[in-house]
């Protein structure tokens, strides 16, 4: 049985984050910056510039994410932190119109992005990352954890790359409750800590 450990994304683990991002999907080009910069900024930045933005974010701390290791090798990533530090979330009408929490509240954290290397997909690693993210949020002073998962049961087909929000059933299994449905395939879920 594989040994799974999950650790904060710290400066010493930056190369591990890059390994997790390199296993297929958009992680390498996005560098988990989609939610942290405005659309205008996104359009102006290259993948190399996003890598440096992530490096700066990790160097400045606190850790913006967690890294999953399978048998000592970086295999996945989950972004978790206060919503206020994830600028684009507060500019996304699907979320602002549906969330029940005030947007300026620092105690509301968001789980906004998962990356899992291809060889580890379908193994339950997202569920382990989510469990660790909730624990990390609780330890960081979060009152509520919110997320914006896709619902495959809606019938809308999604590529693995498009599932970076996570899937609804993973959050429901972790005790999150649905607070709104801005689209048939997209839910807003919440867990009070």
mmCIF file of N, CA and C in Angstrom, residues 22-25 116-122:
data_model
loop_
_atom_site.group_PDB
_atom_site.id
_atom_site.type_symbol
_atom_site.label_atom_id
_atom_site.label_comp_id
_atom_site.label_asym_id
_atom_site.label_seq_id
_atom_site.Cartn_x
_atom_site.Cartn_y
_atom_site.Cartn_z
ATOM 1 N N UNK A 22 3.834 19.069 -13.073
ATOM 2 C CA UNK A 22 4.336 18.602 -14.369
ATOM 3 C C UNK A 22 3.748 17.272 -14.819
ATOM 4 N N UNK A 23 2.800 16.741 -14.079
ATOM 5 C CA UNK A 23 2.286 15.410 -14.382
ATOM 6 C C UNK A 23 1.070 15.372 -15.269
ATOM 7 N N UNK A 24 0.904 16.341 -16.141
ATOM 8 C CA UNK A 24 -0.252 16.388 -17.032
ATOM 9 C C UNK A 24 -1.219 17.460 -16.578
ATOM 10 N N UNK A 25 -1.866 18.083 -17.532
ATOM 11 C CA UNK A 25 -2.817 19.136 -17.199
ATOM 12 C C UNK A 25 -2.205 20.515 -17.329
ATOM 13 N N UNK A 116 -3.455 16.830 -9.622
ATOM 14 C CA UNK A 116 -2.985 15.476 -9.313
ATOM 15 C C UNK A 116 -2.314 14.924 -10.567
ATOM 16 N N UNK A 117 -1.112 14.429 -10.402
ATOM 17 C CA UNK A 117 -0.396 13.834 -11.533
ATOM 18 C C UNK A 117 -1.220 12.683 -12.114
ATOM 19 N N UNK A 118 -1.126 12.502 -13.428
ATOM 20 C CA UNK A 118 -1.939 11.493 -14.125
ATOM 21 C C UNK A 118 -1.865 10.113 -13.486
ATOM 22 N N UNK A 119 -0.672 9.694 -13.097
ATOM 23 C CA UNK A 119 -0.524 8.335 -12.578
ATOM 24 C C UNK A 119 -1.189 8.143 -11.213
ATOM 25 N N UNK A 120 -1.633 9.222 -10.591
ATOM 26 C CA UNK A 120 -2.281 9.113 -9.278
ATOM 27 C C UNK A 120 -3.764 9.479 -9.315
ATOM 28 N N UNK A 121 -4.278 9.791 -10.493
ATOM 29 C CA UNK A 121 -5.705 10.122 -10.599
ATOM 30 C C UNK A 121 -6.546 8.869 -10.393
ATOM 31 N N UNK A 122 -7.696 9.053 -9.773
ATOM 32 C CA UNK A 122 -8.596 7.935 -9.529
ATOM 33 C C UNK A 122 -8.216 7.090 -8.324
#
